[in-house]
JSON list of C-alpha atoms in Angstrom, two decimals:
[
{"chain": "H", "resi": 215, "resn": "MET", "atom": "CA", "xyz": [18.33, 12.00, -19.86]},
{"chain": "H", "resi": 216, "resn": "ASP", "atom": "CA", "xyz": [20.07, 8.98, -21.33]},
{"chain": "H", "resi": 217, "resn": "LYS", "atom": "CA", "xyz": [17.97, 5.85, -20.83]},
{"chain": "H", "resi": 218, "resn": "GLU", "atom": "CA", "xyz": [20.87, 3.75, -19.56]},
{"chain": "H", "resi": 219, "resn": "VAL", "atom": "CA", "xyz": [21.72, 6.41, -16.99]},
{"chain": "H", "resi": 220, "resn": "ARG", "atom": "CA", "xyz": [18.11, 6.49, -15.82]},
{"chain": "H", "resi": 221, "resn": "LYS", "atom": "CA", "xyz": [17.96, 2.68, -15.59]},
{"chain": "H", "resi": 222, "resn": "LYS", "atom": "CA", "xyz": [21.09, 2.68, -13.45]},
{"chain": "H", "resi": 223, "resn": "GLU", "atom": "CA", "xyz": [19.63, 5.35, -11.16]},
{"chain": "H", "resi": 224, "resn": "ILE", "atom": "CA", "xyz": [16.46, 3.30, -10.67]},
{"chain": "H", "resi": 225, "resn": "LEU", "atom": "CA", "xyz": [18.39, 0.10, -9.91]},
{"chain": "H", "resi": 226, "resn": "ASP", "atom": "CA", "xyz": [20.63, 2.04, -7.55]},
{"chain": "H", "resi": 227, "resn": "ALA", "atom": "CA", "xyz": [17.49, 3.06, -5.64]},
{"chain": "H", "resi": 228, "resn": "TYR", "atom": "CA", "xyz": [16.45, -0.60, -5.36]},
{"chain": "H", "resi": 229, "resn": "HIS", "atom": "CA", "xyz": [19.88, -1.50, -4.02]},
{"chain": "H", "resi": 230, "resn": "PHE", "atom": "CA", "xyz": [19.71, 1.44, -1.60]},
{"chain": "H", "resi": 231, "resn": "ARG", "atom": "CA", "xyz": [16.33, 0.46, -0.16]},
{"chain": "H", "resi": 232, "resn": "HIS", "atom": "CA", "xyz": [16.25, -1.94, 2.76]},
{"chain": "H", "resi": 233, "resn": "ALA", "atom": "CA", "xyz": [13.86, -2.66, 5.62]},
{"chain": "H", "resi": 234, "resn": "THR", "atom": "CA", "xyz": [15.07, -0.03, 8.06]},
{"chain": "H", "resi": 235, "resn": "LYS", "atom": "CA", "xyz": [14.62, -1.21, 11.64]},
{"chain": "H", "resi": 236, "resn": "ALA", "atom": "CA", "xyz": [15.21, 2.16, 13.33]},
{"chain": "H", "resi": 237, "resn": "PHE", "atom": "CA", "xyz": [15.52, 5.67, 11.98]},
{"chain": "H", "resi": 238, "resn": "ASP", "atom": "CA", "xyz": [17.38, 8.82, 12.96]},
{"chain": "H", "resi": 239, "resn": "PRO", "atom": "CA", "xyz": [14.73, 10.59, 15.07]},
{"chain": "H", "resi": 240, "resn": "ALA", "atom": "CA", "xyz": [16.43, 13.94, 14.56]},
{"chain": "H", "resi": 241, "resn": "ARG", "atom": "CA", "xyz": [15.94, 13.87, 10.81]},
{"chain": "H", "resi": 242, "resn": "LYS", "atom": "CA", "xyz": [12.51, 14.64, 9.40]},
{"chain": "H", "resi": 243, "resn": "ILE", "atom": "CA", "xyz": [11.20, 14.25, 5.87]},
{"chain": "H", "resi": 244, "resn": "SER", "atom": "CA", "xyz": [10.14, 17.57, 4.38]},
{"chain": "H", "resi": 245, "resn": "ASP", "atom": "CA", "xyz": [6.45, 18.19, 3.73]},
{"chain": "H", "resi": 246, "resn": "ASP", "atom": "CA", "xyz": [7.15, 18.44, 0.02]},
{"chain": "H", "resi": 247, "resn": "ASP", "atom": "CA", "xyz": [9.04, 15.14, -0.12]},
{"chain": "H", "resi": 248, "resn": "PHE", "atom": "CA", "xyz": [6.39, 13.24, 1.82]},
{"chain": "H", "resi": 249, "resn": "ALA", "atom": "CA", "xyz": [3.62, 14.73, -0.31]},
{"chain": "H", "resi": 250, "resn": "PHE", "atom": "CA", "xyz": [5.53, 13.31, -3.29]},
{"chain": "H", "resi": 251, "resn": "ILE", "atom": "CA", "xyz": [5.67, 9.86, -1.66]},
{"chain": "H", "resi": 252, "resn": "LEU", "atom": "CA", "xyz": [1.94, 9.92, -0.91]},
{"chain": "H", "resi": 253, "resn": "GLU", "atom": "CA", "xyz": [1.20, 11.05, -4.44]},
{"chain": "H", "resi": 254, "resn": "THR", "atom": "CA", "xyz": [2.93, 7.97, -5.87]},
{"chain": "H", "resi": 255, "resn": "GLY", "atom": "CA", "xyz": [0.63, 5.88, -3.69]},
{"chain": "H", "resi": 256, "resn": "ARG", "atom": "CA", "xyz": [-2.46, 7.80, -4.78]},
{"chain": "H", "resi": 257, "resn": "LEU", "atom": "CA", "xyz": [-1.54, 7.46, -8.45]},
{"chain": "H", "resi": 258, "resn": "SER", "atom": "CA", "xyz": [-0.83, 3.72, -8.22]},
{"chain": "H", "resi": 259, "resn": "PRO", "atom": "CA", "xyz": [-2.75, 1.27, -10.40]},
{"chain": "H", "resi": 260, "resn": "SER", "atom": "CA", "xyz": [-5.43, -0.99, -8.96]},
{"chain": "H", "resi": 261, "resn": "SER", "atom": "CA", "xyz": [-7.63, -3.77, -10.27]},
{"chain": "H", "resi": 262, "resn": "VAL", "atom": "CA", "xyz": [-10.43, -2.33, -12.44]},
{"chain": "H", "resi": 263, "resn": "GLY", "atom": "CA", "xyz": [-9.30, 1.08, -11.21]},
{"chain": "H", "resi": 264, "resn": "SER", "atom": "CA", "xyz": [-10.99, 0.53, -7.87]},
{"chain": "H", "resi": 265, "resn": "GLU", "atom": "CA", "xyz": [-8.47, 2.45, -5.71]},
{"chain": "H", "resi": 266, "resn": "PRO", "atom": "CA", "xyz": [-9.62, 0.53, -2.60]},
{"chain": "H", "resi": 267, "resn": "TRP", "atom": "CA", "xyz": [-7.26, 2.27, -0.17]},
{"chain": "H", "resi": 268, "resn": "LYS", "atom": "CA", "xyz": [-6.91, 4.97, 2.41]},
{"chain": "H", "resi": 269, "resn": "PHE", "atom": "CA", "xyz": [-3.63, 6.21, 3.93]},
{"chain": "H", "resi": 270, "resn": "LEU", "atom": "CA", "xyz": [-3.55, 7.12, 7.63]},
{"chain": "H", "resi": 271, "resn": "VAL", "atom": "CA", "xyz": [-0.41, 9.17, 8.34]},
{"chain": "H", "resi": 272, "resn": "VAL", "atom": "CA", "xyz": [0.16, 8.73, 12.07]},
{"chain": "H", "resi": 273, "resn": "GLN", "atom": "CA", "xyz": [2.31, 11.55, 13.47]},
{"chain": "H", "resi": 274, "resn": "ASN", "atom": "CA", "xyz": [0.72, 11.77, 16.91]},
{"chain": "H", "resi": 275, "resn": "GLU", "atom": "CA", "xyz": [3.26, 10.46, 19.44]},
{"chain": "H", "resi": 276, "resn": "GLN", "atom": "CA", "xyz": [0.66, 9.26, 21.93]},
{"chain": "H", "resi": 277, "resn": "LEU", "atom": "CA", "xyz": [-1.11, 7.22, 19.28]},
{"chain": "H", "resi": 278, "resn": "ARG", "atom": "CA", "xyz": [2.20, 5.83, 18.09]},
{"chain": "H", "resi": 279, "resn": "GLY", "atom": "CA", "xyz": [2.90, 4.72, 21.65]},
{"chain": "H", "resi": 280, "resn": "LYS", "atom": "CA", "xyz": [-0.42, 2.90, 21.81]},
{"chain": "H", "resi": 281, "resn": "LEU", "atom": "CA", "xyz": [0.20, 1.31, 18.41]},
{"chain": "H", "resi": 282, "resn": "ARG", "atom": "CA", "xyz": [3.61, 0.12, 19.56]},
{"chain": "H", "resi": 283, "resn": "GLU", "atom": "CA", "xyz": [1.97, -2.02, 22.25]},
{"chain": "H", "resi": 284, "resn": "VAL", "atom": "CA", "xyz": [0.13, -4.04, 19.59]},
{"chain": "H", "resi": 285, "resn": "THR", "atom": "CA", "xyz": [2.60, -3.77, 16.69]},
{"chain": "H", "resi": 286, "resn": "TRP", "atom": "CA", "xyz": [5.51, -6.04, 17.46]},
{"chain": "H", "resi": 287, "resn": "GLY", "atom": "CA", "xyz": [7.04, -5.53, 14.02]},
{"chain": "H", "resi": 288, "resn": "ALA", "atom": "CA", "xyz": [7.54, -1.78, 14.52]},
{"chain": "H", "resi": 289, "resn": "GLN", "atom": "CA", "xyz": [9.18, -1.57, 17.92]},
{"chain": "H", "resi": 290, "resn": "GLY", "atom": "CA", "xyz": [12.15, 0.34, 16.53]},
{"chain": "H", "resi": 291, "resn": "GLN", "atom": "CA", "xyz": [10.29, 2.21, 13.81]},
{"chain": "H", "resi": 292, "resn": "LEU", "atom": "CA", "xyz": [7.32, 3.72, 15.64]},
{"chain": "H", "resi": 293, "resn": "PRO", "atom": "CA", "xyz": [9.39, 5.84, 18.07]},
{"chain": "H", "resi": 294, "resn": "THR", "atom": "CA", "xyz": [11.93, 6.95, 15.45]},
{"chain": "H", "resi": 295, "resn": "ALA", "atom": "CA", "xyz": [10.26, 7.18, 12.02]},
{"chain": "H", "resi": 296, "resn": "SER", "atom": "CA", "xyz": [9.72, 10.60, 10.53]},
{"chain": "H", "resi": 297, "resn": "HIS", "atom": "CA", "xyz": [6.40, 9.42, 9.09]},
{"chain": "H", "resi": 298, "resn": "PHE", "atom": "CA", "xyz": [4.34, 6.33, 9.84]},
{"chain": "H", "resi": 299, "resn": "VAL", "atom": "CA", "xyz": [1.54, 5.18, 7.54]},
{"chain": "H", "resi": 300, "resn": "ILE", "atom": "CA", "xyz": [-1.26, 2.70, 8.10]},
{"chain": "H", "resi": 301, "resn": "ILE", "atom": "CA", "xyz": [-2.78, 1.60, 4.81]},
{"chain": "H", "resi": 302, "resn": "LEU", "atom": "CA", "xyz": [-6.45, 0.65, 4.99]},
{"chain": "H", "resi": 303, "resn": "ALA", "atom": "CA", "xyz": [-8.26, -1.51, 2.44]},
{"chain": "H", "resi": 304, "resn": "ARG", "atom": "CA", "xyz": [-11.93, -1.21, 1.58]},
{"chain": "H", "resi": 305, "resn": "LYS", "atom": "CA", "xyz": [-14.14, -4.09, 2.64]},
{"chain": "H", "resi": 306, "resn": "ASN", "atom": "CA", "xyz": [-16.93, -3.74, 0.10]},
{"chain": "H", "resi": 307, "resn": "VAL", "atom": "CA", "xyz": [-15.66, -3.31, -3.42]},
{"chain": "H", "resi": 308, "resn": "ARG", "atom": "CA", "xyz": [-18.22, -5.66, -4.93]},
{"chain": "H", "resi": 309, "resn": "TYR", "atom": "CA", "xyz": [-19.17, -5.08, -8.52]},
{"chain": "H", "resi": 310, "resn": "ASP", "atom": "CA", "xyz": [-22.60, -3.82, -7.36]},
{"chain": "H", "resi": 311, "resn": "SER", "atom": "CA", "xyz": [-21.47, -1.73, -4.38]},
{"chain": "H", "resi": 312, "resn": "PRO", "atom": "CA", "xyz": [-22.29, 1.99, -4.10]},
{"chain": "H", "resi": 313, "resn": "TYR", "atom": "CA", "xyz": [-18.56, 2.67, -3.77]},
{"chain": "H", "resi": 314, "resn": "LEU", "atom": "CA", "xyz": [-17.61, 1.03, -7.06]},
{"chain": "H", "resi": 315, "resn": "ARG", "atom": "CA", "xyz": [-20.48, 2.76, -8.82]},
{"chain": "H", "resi": 316, "resn": "GLU", "atom": "CA", "xyz": [-19.30, 6.13, -7.49]},
{"chain": "H", "resi": 317, "resn": "GLN", "atom": "CA", "xyz": [-15.70, 5.30, -8.41]},
{"chain": "H", "resi": 318, "resn": "MET", "atom": "CA", "xyz": [-16.58, 4.51, -12.01]},
{"chain": "H", "resi": 319, "resn": "LEU", "atom": "CA", "xyz": [-19.18, 7.20, -12.66]},
{"chain": "H", "resi": 320, "resn": "GLU", "atom": "CA", "xyz": [-17.85, 10.14, -10.66]},
{"chain": "H", "resi": 321, "resn": "VAL", "atom": "CA", "xyz": [-14.12, 9.58, -10.24]},
{"chain": "H", "resi": 322, "resn": "LYS", "atom": "CA", "xyz": [-13.27, 7.82, -13.50]},
{"chain": "H", "resi": 323, "resn": "GLN", "atom": "CA", "xyz": [-16.10, 9.66, -15.28]},
{"chain": "H", "resi": 324, "resn": "MET", "atom": "CA", "xyz": [-17.27, 6.55, -17.08]},
{"chain": "H", "resi": 325, "resn": "PRO", "atom": "CA", "xyz": [-20.54, 7.12, -18.97]},
{"chain": "H", "resi": 326, "resn": "GLU", "atom": "CA", "xyz": [-23.41, 5.39, -17.19]},
{"chain": "H", "resi": 327, "resn": "GLU", "atom": "CA", "xyz": [-24.35, 3.37, -20.28]},
{"chain": "H", "resi": 328, "resn": "VAL", "atom": "CA", "xyz": [-20.78, 2.08, -20.47]},
{"chain": "H", "resi": 329, "resn": "PHE", "atom": "CA", "xyz": [-20.76, 1.26, -16.75]},
{"chain": "H", "resi": 330, "resn": "ASN", "atom": "CA", "xyz": [-24.00, -0.68, -17.13]},
{"chain": "H", "resi": 331, "resn": "GLN", "atom": "CA", "xyz": [-22.42, -2.64, -19.96]},
{"chain": "H", "resi": 332, "resn": "VAL", "atom": "CA", "xyz": [-19.26, -3.55, -18.04]},
{"chain": "H", "resi": 333, "resn": "LEU", "atom": "CA", "xyz": [-21.11, -4.35, -14.81]},
{"chain": "H", "resi": 334, "resn": "ARG", "atom": "CA", "xyz": [-21.75, -7.91, -15.98]},
{"chain": "H", "resi": 335, "resn": "ARG", "atom": "CA", "xyz": [-18.07, -8.32, -16.82]},
{"chain": "H", "resi": 336, "resn": "TYR", "atom": "CA", "xyz": [-17.11, -7.03, -13.35]},
{"chain": "H", "resi": 337, "resn": "ARG", "atom": "CA", "xyz": [-19.47, -9.54, -11.77]},
{"chain": "H", "resi": 338, "resn": "GLU", "atom": "CA", "xyz": [-18.03, -12.44, -13.76]},
{"chain": "H", "resi": 339, "resn": "PHE", "atom": "CA", "xyz": [-14.53, -11.26, -12.92]},
{"chain": "H", "resi": 340, "resn": "GLN", "atom": "CA", "xyz": [-15.20, -11.26, -9.19]},
{"chain": "H", "resi": 341, "resn": "GLU", "atom": "CA", "xyz": [-17.63, -14.17, -8.99]},
{"chain": "H", "resi": 342, "resn": "ARG", "atom": "CA", "xyz": [-16.19, -16.67, -11.45]},
{"chain": "H", "resi": 343, "resn": "ASP", "atom": "CA", "xyz": [-12.72, -15.64, -12.57]},
{"chain": "H", "resi": 344, "resn": "LEU", "atom": "CA", "xyz": [-11.20, -14.86, -9.15]},
{"chain": "H", "resi": 345, "resn": "ASN", "atom": "CA", "xyz": [-13.85, -16.45, -6.88]},
{"chain": "H", "resi": 346, "resn": "ILE", "atom": "CA", "xyz": [-13.68, -13.52, -4.46]},
{"chain": "H", "resi": 347, "resn": "LEU", "atom": "CA", "xyz": [-17.38, -13.25, -3.69]},
{"chain": "H", "resi": 348, "resn": "GLU", "atom": "CA", "xyz": [-17.40, -16.49, -1.72]},
{"chain": "H", "resi": 349, "resn": "ASN", "atom": "CA", "xyz": [-17.00, -14.63, 1.58]},
{"chain": "H", "resi": 350, "resn": "GLU", "atom": "CA", "xyz": [-16.15, -11.21, 3.00]},
{"chain": "H", "resi": 351, "resn": "ARG", "atom": "CA", "xyz": [-12.56, -12.17, 3.76]},
{"chain": "H", "resi": 352, "resn": "ALA", "atom": "CA", "xyz": [-11.84, -13.16, 0.16]},
{"chain": "H", "resi": 353, "resn": "LEU", "atom": "CA", "xyz": [-13.17, -9.82, -1.08]},
{"chain": "H", "resi": 354, "resn": "PHE", "atom": "CA", "xyz": [-11.16, -7.91, 1.53]},
{"chain": "H", "resi": 355, "resn": "ASP", "atom": "CA", "xyz": [-7.99, -9.84, 0.68]},
{"chain": "H", "resi": 356, "resn": "TRP", "atom": "CA", "xyz": [-8.45, -8.90, -2.98]},
{"chain": "H", "resi": 357, "resn": "ALA", "atom": "CA", "xyz": [-8.68, -5.24, -1.99]},
{"chain": "H", "resi": 358, "resn": "SER", "atom": "CA", "xyz": [-5.62, -5.63, 0.24]},
{"chain": "H", "resi": 359, "resn": "LYS", "atom": "CA", "xyz": [-3.63, -6.94, -2.73]},
{"chain": "H", "resi": 360, "resn": "GLN", "atom": "CA", "xyz": [-4.18, -3.60, -4.41]},
{"chain": "H", "resi": 361, "resn": "THR", "atom": "CA", "xyz": [-2.82, -1.68, -1.42]},
{"chain": "H", "resi": 362, "resn": "TYR", "atom": "CA", "xyz": [0.49, -3.51, -1.77]},
{"chain": "H", "resi": 363, "resn": "ILE", "atom": "CA", "xyz": [0.92, -1.99, -5.22]},
{"chain": "H", "resi": 364, "resn": "ALA", "atom": "CA", "xyz": [0.64, 1.46, -3.65]},
{"chain": "H", "resi": 365, "resn": "LEU", "atom": "CA", "xyz": [2.96, 0.40, -0.82]},
{"chain": "H", "resi": 366, "resn": "GLY", "atom": "CA", "xyz": [5.64, -0.79, -3.23]},
{"chain": "H", "resi": 367, "resn": "ASN", "atom": "CA", "xyz": [5.44, 2.37, -5.29]},
{"chain": "H", "resi": 368, "resn": "MET", "atom": "CA", "xyz": [5.71, 4.58, -2.22]},
{"chain": "H", "resi": 369, "resn": "MET", "atom": "CA", "xyz": [8.79, 2.75, -0.94]},
{"chain": "H", "resi": 370, "resn": "THR", "atom": "CA", "xyz": [10.46, 2.83, -4.34]},
{"chain": "H", "resi": 371, "resn": "ALA", "atom": "CA", "xyz": [9.70, 6.53, -4.80]},
{"chain": "H", "resi": 372, "resn": "ALA", "atom": "CA", "xyz": [11.13, 7.20, -1.35]},
{"chain": "H", "resi": 373, "resn": "ALA", "atom": "CA", "xyz": [14.32, 5.30, -2.17]},
{"chain": "H", "resi": 374, "resn": "GLU", "atom": "CA", "xyz": [14.75, 7.26, -5.40]},
{"chain": "H", "resi": 375, "resn": "ILE", "atom": "CA", "xyz": [15.02, 10.48, -3.40]},
{"chain": "H", "resi": 376, "resn": "GLY", "atom": "CA", "xyz": [17.20, 9.02, -0.65]},
{"chain": "H", "resi": 377, "resn": "ILE", "atom": "CA", "xyz": [14.51, 8.29, 1.93]},
{"chain": "H", "resi": 378, "resn": "ASP", "atom": "CA", "xyz": [14.40, 5.01, 3.83]},
{"chain": "H", "resi": 379, "resn": "SER", "atom": "CA", "xyz": [11.36, 2.89, 4.59]},
{"chain": "H", "resi": 380, "resn": "CYS", "atom": "CA", "xyz": [10.14, -0.35, 6.09]},
{"chain": "H", "resi": 381, "resn": "PRO", "atom": "CA", "xyz": [6.96, -2.31, 5.30]},
{"chain": "H", "resi": 382, "resn": "ILE", "atom": "CA", "xyz": [5.31, -3.72, 8.42]},
{"chain": "H", "resi": 383, "resn": "GLU", "atom": "CA", "xyz": [2.96, -6.68, 8.74]},
{"chain": "H", "resi": 384, "resn": "GLY", "atom": "CA", "xyz": [3.92, -7.58, 12.31]},
{"chain": "H", "resi": 385, "resn": "PHE", "atom": "CA", "xyz": [0.87, -6.37, 14.21]},
{"chain": "H", "resi": 386, "resn": "GLN", "atom": "CA", "xyz": [-2.09, -7.73, 16.12]},
{"chain": "H", "resi": 387, "resn": "LEU", "atom": "CA", "xyz": [-4.84, -7.05, 13.60]},
{"chain": "H", "resi": 388, "resn": "ASP", "atom": "CA", "xyz": [-7.82, -7.16, 15.94]},
{"chain": "H", "resi": 389, "resn": "ASN", "atom": "CA", "xyz": [-6.15, -4.97, 18.56]},
{"chain": "H", "resi": 390, "resn": "VAL", "atom": "CA", "xyz": [-4.91, -2.43, 16.01]},
{"chain": "H", "resi": 391, "resn": "GLU", "atom": "CA", "xyz": [-8.37, -2.12, 14.51]},
{"chain": "H", "resi": 392, "resn": "LYS", "atom": "CA", "xyz": [-9.92, -1.83, 17.95]},
{"chain": "H", "resi": 393, "resn": "LEU", "atom": "CA", "xyz": [-7.52, 0.97, 18.82]},
{"chain": "H", "resi": 394, "resn": "LEU", "atom": "CA", "xyz": [-8.20, 2.86, 15.60]},
{"chain": "H", "resi": 395, "resn": "LYS", "atom": "CA", "xyz": [-11.94, 2.51, 16.18]},
{"chain": "H", "resi": 396, "resn": "GLU", "atom": "CA", "xyz": [-11.61, 3.89, 19.69]},
{"chain": "H", "resi": 397, "resn": "GLU", "atom": "CA", "xyz": [-9.64, 6.83, 18.29]},
{"chain": "H", "resi": 398, "resn": "GLY", "atom": "CA", "xyz": [-12.36, 7.50, 15.72]},
{"chain": "H", "resi": 399, "resn": "LEU", "atom": "CA", "xyz": [-10.00, 6.69, 12.86]},
{"chain": "H", "resi": 400, "resn": "LEU", "atom": "CA", "xyz": [-11.59, 3.52, 11.51]},
{"chain": "H", "resi": 401, "resn": "ASP", "atom": "CA", "xyz": [-15.09, 2.73, 10.32]},
{"chain": "H", "resi": 402, "resn": "ASP", "atom": "CA", "xyz": [-14.80, -1.04, 10.25]},
{"chain": "H", "resi": 403, "resn": "SER", "atom": "CA", "xyz": [-17.91, -1.37, 8.14]},
{"chain": "H", "resi": 404, "resn": "GLU", "atom": "CA", "xyz": [-15.99, 0.32, 5.32]},
{"chain": "H", "resi": 405, "resn": "PHE", "atom": "CA", "xyz": [-12.30, -0.39, 5.94]},
{"chain": "H", "resi": 406, "resn": "GLY", "atom": "CA", "xyz": [-9.88, -2.83, 7.50]},
{"chain": "H", "resi": 407, "resn": "VAL", "atom": "CA", "xyz": [-6.16, -2.57, 8.22]},
{"chain": "H", "resi": 408, "resn": "SER", "atom": "CA", "xyz": [-4.04, -3.98, 5.39]},
{"chain": "H", "resi": 409, "resn": "VAL", "atom": "CA", "xyz": [-0.39, -3.09, 6.02]},
{"chain": "H", "resi": 410, "resn": "MET", "atom": "CA", "xyz": [1.81, -0.41, 7.58]},
{"chain": "H", "resi": 411, "resn": "ALA", "atom": "CA", "xyz": [4.96, 1.42, 6.51]},
{"chain": "H", "resi": 412, "resn": "ALA", "atom": "CA", "xyz": [7.53, 3.60, 8.22]},
{"chain": "H", "resi": 413, "resn": "PHE", "atom": "CA", "xyz": [9.58, 6.29, 6.49]},
{"chain": "H", "resi": 414, "resn": "GLY", "atom": "CA", "xyz": [12.62, 8.28, 7.57]},
{"chain": "H", "resi": 415, "resn": "TYR", "atom": "CA", "xyz": [16.41, 8.29, 7.41]},
{"chain": "H", "resi": 416, "resn": "ARG", "atom": "CA", "xyz": [18.61, 5.40, 8.51]},
{"chain": "H", "resi": 417, "resn": "THR", "atom": "CA", "xyz": [21.17, 5.82, 11.23]},
{"chain": "H", "resi": 418, "resn": "ASP", "atom": "CA", "xyz": [23.58, 3.45, 9.48]},
{"chain": "H", "resi": 419, "resn": "LYS", "atom": "CA", "xyz": [24.87, 5.26, 6.41]},
{"chain": "H", "resi": 420, "resn": "GLU", "atom": "CA", "xyz": [26.54, 2.23, 4.92]},
{"chain": "H", "resi": 421, "resn": "LEU", "atom": "CA", "xyz": [24.73, 0.72, 1.94]},
{"chain": "H", "resi": 422, "resn": "ARG", "atom": "CA", "xyz": [23.96, -2.92, 2.48]},
{"chain": "H", "resi": 423, "resn": "SER", "atom": "CA", "xyz": [24.38, -5.33, -0.41]},
{"chain": "H", "resi": 424, "resn": "LYS", "atom": "CA", "xyz": [21.23, -7.11, -1.53]},
{"chain": "H", "resi": 425, "resn": "GLN", "atom": "CA", "xyz": [20.97, -10.82, -0.87]},
{"chain": "H", "resi": 426, "resn": "ARG", "atom": "CA", "xyz": [18.50, -12.19, -3.39]},
{"chain": "H", "resi": 427, "resn": "ARG", "atom": "CA", "xyz": [17.92, -15.31, -5.43]},
{"chain": "H", "resi": 428, "resn": "THR", "atom": "CA", "xyz": [19.50, -15.20, -8.87]},
{"chain": "H", "resi": 429, "resn": "THR", "atom": "CA", "xyz": [17.61, -14.11, -11.98]},
{"chain": "H", "resi": 430, "resn": "GLU", "atom": "CA", "xyz": [17.79, -17.70, -13.22]},
{"chain": "H", "resi": 431, "resn": "GLN", "atom": "CA", "xyz": [16.08, -18.93, -10.06]},
{"chain": "H", "resi": 432, "resn": "VAL", "atom": "CA", "xyz": [13.14, -16.54, -10.23]},
{"chain": "H", "resi": 433, "resn": "VAL", "atom": "CA", "xyz": [12.59, -15.94, -13.95]},
{"chain": "H", "resi": 434, "resn": "GLN", "atom": "CA", "xyz": [11.38, -18.51, -16.48]},
{"chain": "H", "resi": 435, "resn": "TRP", "atom": "CA", "xyz": [11.01, -17.55, -20.13]},
{"chain": "H", "resi": 436, "resn": "ILE", "atom": "CA", "xyz": [8.42, -19.35, -22.26]},
{"chain": "H", "resi": 437, "resn": "ASN", "atom": "CA", "xyz": [9.24, -18.68, -25.90]}
]
């Protein structure tokens, strides 16, 4: 495919995407299409390859109803979205955690001698470079940053195949986590809620023009 054509298609998808407030409840995303969206999240990059995320795909209507009571930012999306995702972030992705060791040795298949060599660099990165070992919240916030990369990729991938989405931060964190714990869906010693996203098809077919700051306002070149 011609590169210029592909670039236009990608930008068209960005213009197509908008924060959909309510979806057509009669239209459902196919299993194949949503598997594709999830796969773009799974394959997303993360700092030091930590992959500190988990995706809860909430299709149960009763649970959605309970979530709606404590998620003010999804009042229109929870009852109508074809698919609703809660993205969890790992709480303990310290350089010396069992999880990171497993991630590097077993998932990334890094030789143990290499892992032992980079462990000091990971510690300096977290302890001195980013100062994220000062408290548990700082470490969790760093992990949450990574989940937003996956979120962005999932929404963009959805837009490229004509599927709408909406990122959601408007929720009562403590109450959402309490609910998920009660439902047996959250081990809060391992994970916390980072962000949510709804996917489906808009009811308004008209494309809305993007209102954004100009390139000159947001880009500075240093030559």
